[in-house]
Amino acid sequence: MNYYHDNKMEKIFEILKQPKTLEELKLSSTFVNNSILKIISSYGTIKTSRINEMTGIHWDILEGTLRKLEEDGLCAPVGGGFLFSSVDYTVTKKGHEKARRILEESPYIGMTPVSYEDYYKLMQAQLKGRYPLTIPGEVFEDTFKDVVGVSYAKEVLVESCTVGKGIFVYGPPGTGKTFIVSKASDLLPPLIIPKFIEFGGAVVQLFDPDFHKMSDEQPEDPRWVKIHAPFVLTGSELSLNKLETNYNPNKGLYETSPIIKANGGVLLIDDLGRQRDDHELILNRLIVPMENKKDVIYVRGIPVVVHSHFIPAFSTNLDISIMDEAHLRRAPLHIFLKAPPLDELIEVFKGNLDELKETYNEDTLERFIKVYMPAAEGGEGLDPSFAHARDIAQISQAVRINRQKDVIDVEVLDEALSKHILIELQRMNIDVSQVTKKIRSYRVQTSDVEATFKALNEYGPCGISYEDKAIILDVEETITPVQLATYLHKKGIVIKKIDLIAESERELKKSILQ
């Protein structure tokens, strides 16, 4: 027994034997009959072994179900071997018509879901009393074996995973915020989840191979899967709609949100403040599942309680004030990542070259570090970044290959450096935030247009103009309607409504790299 497969996990494995009867399966005979009929109708002719593989249903249940479908004139055996597992079944005309009607209402075909009752009970048994954890030293060492420096960040991550508390990570771009948080889930023990659950005849997908990594050991019942604690990452593409469980008509099932997929692991909201929807609305949507460790999804309009026992993590390179006290209480631990020291930067650069199996010499390393050394010491004085170390190693490999060289030498490195846009912009003393800034346009409706115009003009907008009984305001993308409303309220101005009407890129400086 070990941290990733302890006595508790072994007992769960003993419970999850494959059901041999419909009573043990806890699904209606109608649901099971319809599921198998849809498969036979979709394939035309199919072996029983393939049906067994697709549905995960025990042979005893499958044989009884096929016998019932055959008695009802919906399917028939048409060939195969002596063993039941090699028999071919085909659909009859009557069966095809019935399957067509079923598919119109419920097009899902695949693994048999677990009953909602079994799902809820097993999740409760696994997650109740999950914290505090005692994380073994060898798990710590293995998790952070490829992480250079940042000892304080490692310490905070361990404490977060020990007690299940959220973390807020902030600092300049390229300091490894996403990378370090991605290690947190490796500190957590695994859990078992159903691939799908059934509720009211509808199917809800829980297992997502994009986020859920299967463990080596798996239970006997193939409808369940043992996974490593998930790390679910979502960034600027996140919207309020994506935080809900939505029906996918093409698959015929409900697809769960990141809130549910992160159950038992870590949910990272990356680049906080860069989402199209107001980040405060997104944070408010997360409060209940963070607090209660449960969320409510709607299946055919019926509210269903599901588990959302994740550790919340938020990262941003914007101002720390982007989160208010109510949100920070759900992520009380914090990690500030600043520009890395040069010895750690060179170690990461070397590590990336070694991972790429590249050959280099000491002159190359000395040239790389000189880019970030202070000008007073003979360097270029650029801002060091772990992201630069990774990117330059990869670009250097491309340059070496194209130049048909065997070694990444100083010449190759210099060419790679000149082709990295952020390094070139720094060399030209150009602030990238002034080059690629997004602008949000708001319509501020108010009864006192003149006073509102004056107050907002003092706010420092990128642009401002009048409209009938409203002000059109252009501000940086980090400014939210809540911030504007709070500012105007302090000025004693009553507003009726603030609408986001457009987003646009500020025009880039022409000939910037000529």
Coordinates of C-alpha atoms in Angstrom, one line a residue:
M1 CA 0.0 0.0 0.0
N2 CA 1.2 3.5 -0.7
Y3 CA 0.0 7.1 -0.8
Y4 CA -1.7 6.7 -4.2
H5 CA -3.3 3.3 -3.4
D6 CA -4.0 3.0 0.3
N7 CA -6.2 0.7 2.4
K8 CA -9.2 2.9 1.8
M9 CA -8.8 2.8 -1.9
E10 CA -8.4 -1.0 -1.7
K11 CA -11.7 -1.3 0.1
I12 CA -13.4 0.8 -2.6
F13 CA -12.0 -1.6 -5.2
E14 CA -13.5 -4.5 -3.4
I15 CA -16.9 -2.7 -3.4
L16 CA -16.7 -1.9 -7.2
K17 CA -17.3 -5.3 -8.5
Q18 CA -19.1 -5.5 -11.8
P19 CA -22.9 -5.7 -11.2
K20 CA -24.4 -9.0 -12.5
T21 CA -28.1 -8.1 -12.1
L22 CA -30.3 -5.2 -13.0
E23 CA -30.9 -4.7 -9.3
E24 CA -27.2 -4.3 -8.6
L25 CA -26.9 -2.1 -11.7
K26 CA -29.6 0.2 -10.2
L27 CA -30.7 1.2 -13.7
S28 CA -34.2 0.5 -15.1
S29 CA -34.6 -2.4 -17.6
T30 CA -36.1 0.1 -20.1
F31 CA -32.9 2.3 -20.0
V32 CA -30.7 -0.8 -20.4
N33 CA -32.8 -2.3 -23.2
N34 CA -32.9 1.0 -25.1
S35 CA -29.2 1.5 -24.7
I36 CA -28.4 -1.9 -26.3
L37 CA -31.0 -1.5 -29.0
K38 CA -29.6 1.8 -30.0
I39 CA -26.1 0.2 -30.4
I40 CA -27.4 -2.7 -32.5
S41 CA -29.4 -0.4 -34.7
S42 CA -26.5 2.0 -35.2
Y43 CA -24.1 -0.8 -36.2
G44 CA -26.6 -2.9 -38.2
T45 CA -24.8 -6.1 -37.2
I46 CA -22.5 -6.3 -34.2
K47 CA -20.9 -9.0 -32.1
T48 CA -21.9 -9.4 -28.4
S49 CA -18.3 -8.9 -27.4
R50 CA -18.3 -5.5 -29.0
I51 CA -21.5 -4.6 -27.1
N52 CA -20.0 -5.7 -23.9
E53 CA -16.9 -3.6 -24.5
M54 CA -18.9 -0.5 -25.4
T55 CA -21.4 -0.7 -22.5
G56 CA -19.4 -2.2 -19.7
I57 CA -22.4 -4.4 -18.9
H58 CA -21.8 -7.8 -17.3
W59 CA -22.4 -10.8 -19.6
D60 CA -25.3 -12.1 -17.5
I61 CA -27.2 -8.8 -17.9
L62 CA -26.3 -8.5 -21.5
E63 CA -27.5 -12.1 -22.3
G64 CA -30.8 -11.5 -20.5
T65 CA -31.3 -8.1 -22.2
L66 CA -30.6 -9.5 -25.7
R67 CA -33.0 -12.4 -25.0
K68 CA -35.8 -10.0 -24.1
L69 CA -35.1 -7.8 -27.2
E70 CA -35.2 -10.9 -29.3
E71 CA -38.5 -12.1 -27.8
D72 CA -40.0 -8.7 -28.6
G73 CA -38.9 -9.0 -32.2
L74 CA -36.5 -6.1 -32.0
C75 CA -33.3 -8.0 -32.9
A76 CA -32.1 -11.4 -33.9
P77 CA -28.8 -13.5 -33.8
V78 CA -27.5 -14.0 -37.4
G79 CA -24.3 -15.9 -36.9
G80 CA -21.0 -16.2 -35.0
G81 CA -19.5 -18.9 -33.0
F82 CA -20.7 -21.3 -30.4
L83 CA -19.8 -19.1 -27.5
F84 CA -22.2 -16.3 -26.6
S85 CA -19.4 -13.7 -26.8
S86 CA -18.9 -14.4 -30.5
V87 CA -22.6 -14.3 -31.6
D88 CA -23.6 -11.6 -34.1
Y89 CA -26.8 -9.7 -33.6
T90 CA -28.7 -7.6 -36.1
V91 CA -31.7 -5.3 -35.8
T92 CA -35.1 -6.1 -37.2
K93 CA -37.3 -3.6 -39.1
K94 CA -39.4 -3.2 -36.0
G95 CA -36.3 -2.7 -33.8
H96 CA -34.9 -0.2 -36.2
E97 CA -38.1 1.9 -36.0
K98 CA -38.1 1.8 -32.3
A99 CA -34.4 2.7 -32.0
R100 CA -35.0 5.7 -34.4
R101 CA -37.6 7.0 -32.0
I102 CA -35.4 6.4 -29.0
L103 CA -32.4 8.1 -30.6
E104 CA -34.5 11.2 -31.4
E105 CA -35.1 11.6 -27.7
S106 CA -31.8 10.3 -26.3
P107 CA -29.0 10.0 -28.9
Y108 CA -26.3 8.9 -26.4
I109 CA -24.6 5.6 -27.3
G110 CA -21.7 4.3 -25.2
M111 CA -20.6 3.2 -21.7
T112 CA -23.5 2.4 -19.4
P113 CA -23.7 5.2 -16.8
V114 CA -23.6 4.7 -13.0
S115 CA -26.8 5.5 -11.0
Y116 CA -26.8 9.0 -9.4
E117 CA -27.3 7.3 -6.0
D118 CA -24.1 5.2 -6.3
Y119 CA -22.2 8.2 -7.6
Y120 CA -23.2 10.4 -4.7
K121 CA -22.5 7.8 -2.0
L122 CA -19.1 6.9 -3.3
M123 CA -18.0 10.5 -3.8
Q124 CA -19.2 11.3 -0.2
A125 CA -17.2 8.3 1.2
Q126 CA -14.0 9.4 -0.6
L127 CA -14.2 13.1 0.0
K128 CA -15.5 13.3 3.6
G129 CA -12.5 13.9 5.9
R130 CA -10.1 14.1 2.9
Y131 CA -8.2 16.9 4.8
P132 CA -5.8 17.3 6.5
L133 CA -3.4 15.2 4.5
T134 CA 0.0 13.9 5.5
I135 CA 2.1 14.3 2.3
P136 CA 5.1 11.9 2.3
G137 CA 8.5 13.3 1.7
E138 CA 9.0 11.2 -1.4
V139 CA 5.8 12.6 -2.9
F140 CA 7.2 16.1 -2.3
E141 CA 10.5 15.3 -3.9
D142 CA 9.0 13.6 -6.9
T143 CA 6.5 16.4 -7.5
F144 CA 9.1 19.2 -7.5
K145 CA 12.1 17.4 -9.0
D146 CA 12.0 19.6 -12.1
V147 CA 11.2 22.9 -10.3
V148 CA 14.1 25.2 -9.8
G149 CA 14.2 27.5 -6.8
V150 CA 10.9 29.1 -5.5
S151 CA 11.2 27.3 -2.1
Y152 CA 8.5 29.5 -0.6
A153 CA 6.1 28.7 -3.4
K154 CA 6.6 25.0 -2.9
E155 CA 6.0 25.4 0.9
V156 CA 2.8 27.2 0.3
L157 CA 1.6 24.6 -2.2
V158 CA 2.2 21.8 0.3
E159 CA 0.3 23.7 3.0
S160 CA -2.6 24.4 0.5
C161 CA -2.8 20.7 -0.3
T162 CA -2.4 19.6 3.3
V163 CA -5.5 21.5 4.5
G164 CA -7.4 21.9 1.1
K165 CA -7.2 25.8 1.2
G166 CA -7.2 27.9 -2.0
I167 CA -4.2 29.9 -3.2
F168 CA -3.7 33.3 -5.0
V169 CA -0.7 33.5 -7.2
Y170 CA 0.5 36.8 -8.6
G171 CA 3.5 38.5 -10.1
P172 CA 5.0 39.7 -13.5
P173 CA 4.5 37.6 -16.7
G174 CA 6.9 34.8 -17.3
T175 CA 7.7 34.0 -13.7
G176 CA 6.2 30.5 -13.7
K177 CA 2.8 31.1 -12.0
T178 CA 0.9 28.5 -14.1
F179 CA 3.7 26.0 -14.0
I180 CA 4.1 26.0 -10.2
V181 CA 0.4 25.7 -9.6
S182 CA 0.2 22.8 -12.0
K183 CA 2.3 20.8 -9.6
A184 CA -0.3 21.0 -6.8
S185 CA -2.5 18.2 -8.0
D186 CA 0.5 15.8 -7.9
L187 CA 0.6 16.3 -4.1
L188 CA -3.0 15.0 -3.7
P189 CA -4.2 11.4 -3.5
P190 CA -6.2 9.9 -6.4
L191 CA -9.9 9.2 -6.4
I192 CA -12.4 7.1 -8.3
I193 CA -15.2 8.7 -10.4
P194 CA -17.8 7.3 -12.7
K195 CA -17.3 7.9 -16.4
F196 CA -21.0 8.8 -16.7
I197 CA -24.0 9.1 -14.4
E198 CA -27.7 8.7 -15.1
F199 CA -30.4 11.0 -13.8
G200 CA -34.0 10.8 -14.9
G201 CA -33.1 8.9 -18.0
A202 CA -30.5 11.5 -19.1
V203 CA -26.7 10.9 -19.1
V204 CA -24.1 13.3 -17.6
Q205 CA -20.4 12.9 -18.5
L206 CA -18.0 13.3 -15.6
F207 CA -14.8 11.7 -17.0
D208 CA -12.9 13.9 -19.4
P209 CA -9.6 12.5 -20.7
D210 CA -8.4 16.0 -21.4
F211 CA -8.2 16.6 -17.6
H212 CA -8.4 13.2 -16.0
K213 CA -5.3 11.0 -16.1
M214 CA -6.1 7.3 -15.5
S215 CA -4.1 5.5 -12.8
D216 CA -2.4 2.1 -13.5
E217 CA -4.8 0.3 -11.2
Q218 CA -8.4 0.2 -12.2
P219 CA -11.6 -1.3 -10.6
E220 CA -13.3 -4.4 -12.0
D221 CA -16.4 -2.4 -13.0
P222 CA -15.4 -0.6 -16.2
R223 CA -18.0 2.1 -15.6
W224 CA -15.8 3.6 -12.9
V225 CA -12.3 4.9 -13.3
K226 CA -9.5 5.6 -10.9
I227 CA -7.8 8.9 -11.8
H228 CA -4.9 11.0 -10.5
A229 CA -6.1 14.1 -8.7
P230 CA -7.1 16.4 -11.6
F231 CA -5.5 19.7 -12.5
V232 CA -8.1 21.8 -14.4
L233 CA -6.8 24.9 -16.1
T234 CA -9.0 27.6 -17.6
G235 CA -7.9 31.1 -18.6
S236 CA -9.0 34.1 -20.5
E237 CA -11.4 32.0 -22.6
L238 CA -13.5 31.3 -19.5
S239 CA -17.1 32.7 -19.5
L240 CA -20.1 32.4 -17.2
N241 CA -21.7 30.0 -19.6
K242 CA -18.7 27.7 -19.5
L243 CA -19.1 27.4 -15.7
E244 CA -22.4 25.7 -16.3
T245 CA -23.2 22.1 -17.2
N246 CA -24.6 22.2 -20.8
Y247 CA -26.4 19.7 -23.0
N248 CA -24.5 18.6 -26.1
P249 CA -27.1 17.5 -28.7
N250 CA -24.5 15.9 -30.9
K251 CA -23.4 13.5 -28.1
G252 CA -26.8 13.3 -26.5
L253 CA -25.4 14.0 -23.0
Y254 CA -24.7 16.8 -20.5
E255 CA -21.1 18.0 -20.4
T256 CA -19.9 19.1 -17.0
S257 CA -18.1 22.4 -16.3
P258 CA -14.5 22.9 -15.0
I259 CA -16.1 23.2 -11.5
I260 CA -17.2 19.6 -11.6
K261 CA -14.2 18.2 -13.5
A262 CA -11.8 19.6 -10.9
N263 CA -13.6 17.6 -8.1
G264 CA -10.9 16.0 -5.9
G265 CA -8.1 18.2 -7.4
V266 CA -7.2 21.7 -8.3
L267 CA -9.1 24.3 -10.4
L268 CA -6.9 27.1 -11.7
I269 CA -8.4 30.3 -13.0
D270 CA -5.5 31.6 -15.0
D271 CA -5.0 35.2 -16.2
L272 CA -7.7 36.4 -13.9
G273 CA -9.1 39.8 -15.1
R274 CA -8.6 39.0 -18.8
Q275 CA -11.9 37.1 -19.2
R276 CA -14.5 38.7 -21.5
D277 CA -17.1 38.4 -18.8
D278 CA -16.7 40.6 -15.7
H279 CA -14.2 38.7 -13.5
E280 CA -16.2 39.6 -10.4
L281 CA -19.2 37.8 -11.8
I282 CA -17.1 34.8 -12.5
L283 CA -15.7 34.9 -8.9
N284 CA -19.1 35.3 -7.5
R285 CA -20.3 32.2 -9.4
L286 CA -17.5 30.2 -7.8
I287 CA -18.3 31.2 -4.2
V288 CA -21.0 28.6 -3.5
P289 CA -19.1 25.5 -5.0
M290 CA -15.9 26.7 -3.2
E291 CA -17.7 27.2 0.1
N292 CA -20.1 24.2 0.1
K293 CA -17.9 21.8 -1.9
K294 CA -21.0 21.0 -4.0
D295 CA -22.6 22.6 -7.0
V296 CA -26.1 22.4 -8.6
I297 CA -26.5 21.4 -12.3
Y298 CA -29.7 21.3 -14.2
V299 CA -30.7 18.1 -16.0
R300 CA -33.8 18.5 -18.1
G301 CA -34.6 21.5 -15.9
I302 CA -34.3 19.6 -12.7
P303 CA -31.7 20.7 -10.1
V304 CA -29.1 18.0 -9.3
V305 CA -26.5 18.3 -6.6
V306 CA -23.0 17.2 -7.6
H307 CA -19.6 17.3 -5.8
S308 CA -17.2 20.1 -6.4
H309 CA -14.5 19.4 -3.8
F310 CA -11.6 21.2 -5.4
I311 CA -8.8 23.5 -4.2
P312 CA -9.3 26.9 -5.9
A313 CA -6.3 28.7 -7.4
F314 CA -6.2 32.1 -9.0
S315 CA -3.3 33.6 -10.9
T316 CA -2.8 37.1 -12.4
N317 CA -0.2 39.5 -13.5
L318 CA -2.6 42.4 -12.8
D319 CA -2.9 44.3 -9.6
I320 CA -3.7 42.2 -6.5
S321 CA -6.8 44.4 -5.8
I322 CA -8.5 42.5 -8.7
M323 CA -9.9 40.2 -5.9
D324 CA -11.8 41.6 -3.0
E325 CA -11.9 40.3 0.6
A326 CA -14.9 37.9 0.0
H327 CA -13.0 36.1 -2.8
L328 CA -9.6 36.2 -1.0
R329 CA -11.2 34.4 2.0
R330 CA -11.7 31.4 -0.3
A331 CA -8.0 31.6 -1.4
P332 CA -6.3 32.7 1.8
L333 CA -2.8 31.5 0.9
H334 CA -0.7 33.5 -1.5
I335 CA 2.4 33.2 -3.6
F336 CA 4.1 36.2 -5.1
L337 CA 6.5 35.3 -7.8
K338 CA 9.0 37.9 -8.8
A339 CA 11.7 37.9 -11.5
P340 CA 14.0 35.0 -11.0
P341 CA 17.6 35.3 -9.8
L342 CA 20.2 34.7 -12.6
D343 CA 21.5 31.5 -11.1
E344 CA 18.0 29.9 -11.3
L345 CA 17.4 31.4 -14.8
I346 CA 20.6 29.8 -16.2
E347 CA 19.6 26.5 -14.5
V348 CA 16.2 26.5 -16.2
F349 CA 17.8 27.4 -19.6
K350 CA 20.3 24.5 -19.2
G351 CA 17.5 22.2 -18.1
N352 CA 15.5 23.0 -21.2
L353 CA 18.5 22.5 -23.5
D354 CA 19.2 19.1 -21.9
E355 CA 15.5 18.1 -22.2
L356 CA 15.8 18.9 -25.9
K357 CA 19.0 16.8 -26.0
E358 CA 21.0 19.7 -27.4
T359 CA 24.8 20.1 -27.2
Y360 CA 26.1 23.5 -26.1
N361 CA 29.2 25.0 -24.5
E362 CA 30.0 27.3 -21.6
D363 CA 30.4 30.3 -23.9
T364 CA 26.7 29.9 -24.9
L365 CA 25.6 29.9 -21.2
E366 CA 27.8 32.9 -20.4
R367 CA 26.2 34.8 -23.4
F368 CA 22.7 33.9 -22.3
I369 CA 23.2 35.1 -18.7
K370 CA 24.8 38.3 -20.0
V371 CA 21.5 39.3 -21.6
Y372 CA 20.0 39.7 -18.1
M373 CA 23.1 41.0 -16.1
P374 CA 22.9 44.7 -15.1
A375 CA 24.4 47.1 -17.6
A376 CA 26.9 48.2 -14.9
E377 CA 28.3 44.7 -14.9
G378 CA 28.6 44.5 -18.7
G379 CA 25.2 43.0 -19.4
E380 CA 22.2 44.2 -21.3
G381 CA 20.0 44.6 -18.2
L382 CA 16.9 42.9 -19.6
D383 CA 14.2 41.6 -17.3
P384 CA 14.8 37.9 -16.5
S385 CA 12.0 35.5 -17.1
F386 CA 11.6 31.7 -16.8
A387 CA 9.5 31.9 -19.9
H388 CA 12.4 33.4 -21.9
A389 CA 14.6 30.5 -20.8
R390 CA 12.2 28.0 -22.2
D391 CA 11.5 29.9 -25.4
I392 CA 15.1 30.7 -26.2
A393 CA 16.1 27.1 -25.8
Q394 CA 13.4 26.0 -28.3
I395 CA 14.2 28.8 -30.8
S396 CA 17.9 28.0 -30.5
Q397 CA 17.2 24.4 -31.5
A398 CA 15.3 25.6 -34.6
V399 CA 18.1 28.0 -35.6
R400 CA 20.7 25.3 -35.1
I401 CA 18.8 22.8 -37.3
N402 CA 18.2 25.4 -40.0
R403 CA 21.9 26.5 -39.9
Q404 CA 22.9 22.8 -40.2
K405 CA 25.1 23.0 -37.1
D406 CA 25.8 20.3 -34.5
V407 CA 26.1 22.6 -31.5
I408 CA 24.2 25.6 -30.1
D409 CA 27.0 28.1 -30.0
V410 CA 27.0 31.9 -29.3
E411 CA 26.2 32.7 -33.0
V412 CA 23.1 30.4 -32.9
L413 CA 22.0 31.9 -29.5
D414 CA 22.4 35.5 -30.7
E415 CA 20.2 34.8 -33.7
A416 CA 17.6 33.1 -31.5
L417 CA 17.7 36.1 -29.1
S418 CA 17.1 38.5 -32.0
K419 CA 14.0 36.5 -33.1
H420 CA 12.3 36.6 -29.7
I421 CA 9.8 39.5 -29.9
L422 CA 9.7 40.3 -26.2
I423 CA 13.5 40.4 -26.0
E424 CA 13.7 42.7 -29.0
L425 CA 11.0 45.0 -27.6
Q426 CA 12.9 45.3 -24.3
R427 CA 16.1 46.1 -26.2
M428 CA 14.2 48.9 -27.9
N429 CA 12.9 50.1 -24.5
I430 CA 9.3 49.5 -25.7
D431 CA 6.8 48.5 -23.0
V432 CA 4.7 45.6 -24.6
S433 CA 1.7 46.7 -22.5
Q434 CA 1.7 49.9 -24.6
V435 CA 1.7 47.9 -27.8
T436 CA -1.0 45.2 -27.4
K437 CA -3.5 46.8 -25.0
K438 CA -7.2 45.9 -25.2
I439 CA -9.8 48.6 -24.8
R440 CA -13.3 48.1 -23.5
S441 CA -16.1 50.5 -24.4
Y442 CA -19.0 51.0 -22.0
R443 CA -22.3 52.8 -22.2
V444 CA -23.0 54.5 -18.9
Q445 CA -26.7 55.5 -18.7
T446 CA -27.5 58.3 -16.2
S447 CA -29.9 61.1 -15.5
D448 CA -27.1 63.6 -14.9
V449 CA -25.0 63.4 -18.1
E450 CA -22.9 66.5 -17.4
A451 CA -21.8 65.5 -13.9
T452 CA -21.1 61.9 -15.0
F453 CA -19.0 63.2 -18.0
K454 CA -17.0 65.4 -15.7
A455 CA -16.4 62.6 -13.1
L456 CA -15.5 60.0 -15.7
N457 CA -13.2 62.4 -17.5
E458 CA -11.3 62.7 -14.2
Y459 CA -11.1 58.9 -14.0
G460 CA -8.5 58.9 -16.8
P461 CA -10.2 57.1 -19.7
C462 CA -8.7 56.3 -23.1
G463 CA -11.6 58.0 -24.7
I464 CA -14.9 59.6 -23.7
S465 CA -17.9 61.0 -25.6
Y466 CA -21.6 62.0 -25.2
E467 CA -24.6 60.0 -26.3
D468 CA -28.3 60.7 -25.7
K469 CA -28.7 60.4 -21.9
A470 CA -25.5 58.3 -21.7
I471 CA -21.7 58.5 -21.8
I472 CA -19.6 56.3 -24.0
L473 CA -16.4 55.5 -22.2
D474 CA -13.2 53.7 -23.5
V475 CA -11.1 52.2 -20.7
E476 CA -8.4 49.5 -20.4
E477 CA -9.7 46.0 -20.3
T478 CA -8.9 45.6 -16.6
I479 CA -11.6 48.2 -15.6
T480 CA -14.9 46.5 -14.8
P481 CA -18.4 47.9 -14.5
V482 CA -18.3 47.3 -10.8
Q483 CA -15.3 49.5 -10.4
L484 CA -16.9 52.2 -12.5
A485 CA -20.2 52.0 -10.5
T486 CA -18.3 52.2 -7.2
Y487 CA -16.3 55.2 -8.4
L488 CA -19.4 57.1 -9.5
H489 CA -21.3 56.2 -6.3
K490 CA -18.5 57.8 -4.2
K491 CA -18.9 60.9 -6.4
G492 CA -22.6 61.0 -5.5
I493 CA -23.8 60.2 -9.0
V494 CA -26.7 57.8 -9.6
I495 CA -26.4 55.5 -12.6
K496 CA -29.1 53.5 -14.3
K497 CA -27.0 51.0 -16.2
I498 CA -23.5 50.2 -17.4
D499 CA -23.3 48.1 -20.6
L500 CA -20.2 46.6 -22.3
I501 CA -20.7 47.5 -25.9
A502 CA -17.4 46.7 -27.6
E503 CA -13.9 45.4 -27.2
S504 CA -11.0 46.3 -29.5
E505 CA -7.3 46.3 -29.8
R506 CA -5.4 49.6 -29.6
E507 CA -3.7 50.2 -32.9
L508 CA -0.1 48.9 -32.9
K509 CA 2.7 51.3 -33.3
K510 CA 3.6 51.2 -37.0
S511 CA 7.1 50.1 -38.1
I512 CA 7.8 49.1 -34.5
L513 CA 10.3 46.4 -35.5
Q514 CA 11.6 47.9 -38.6

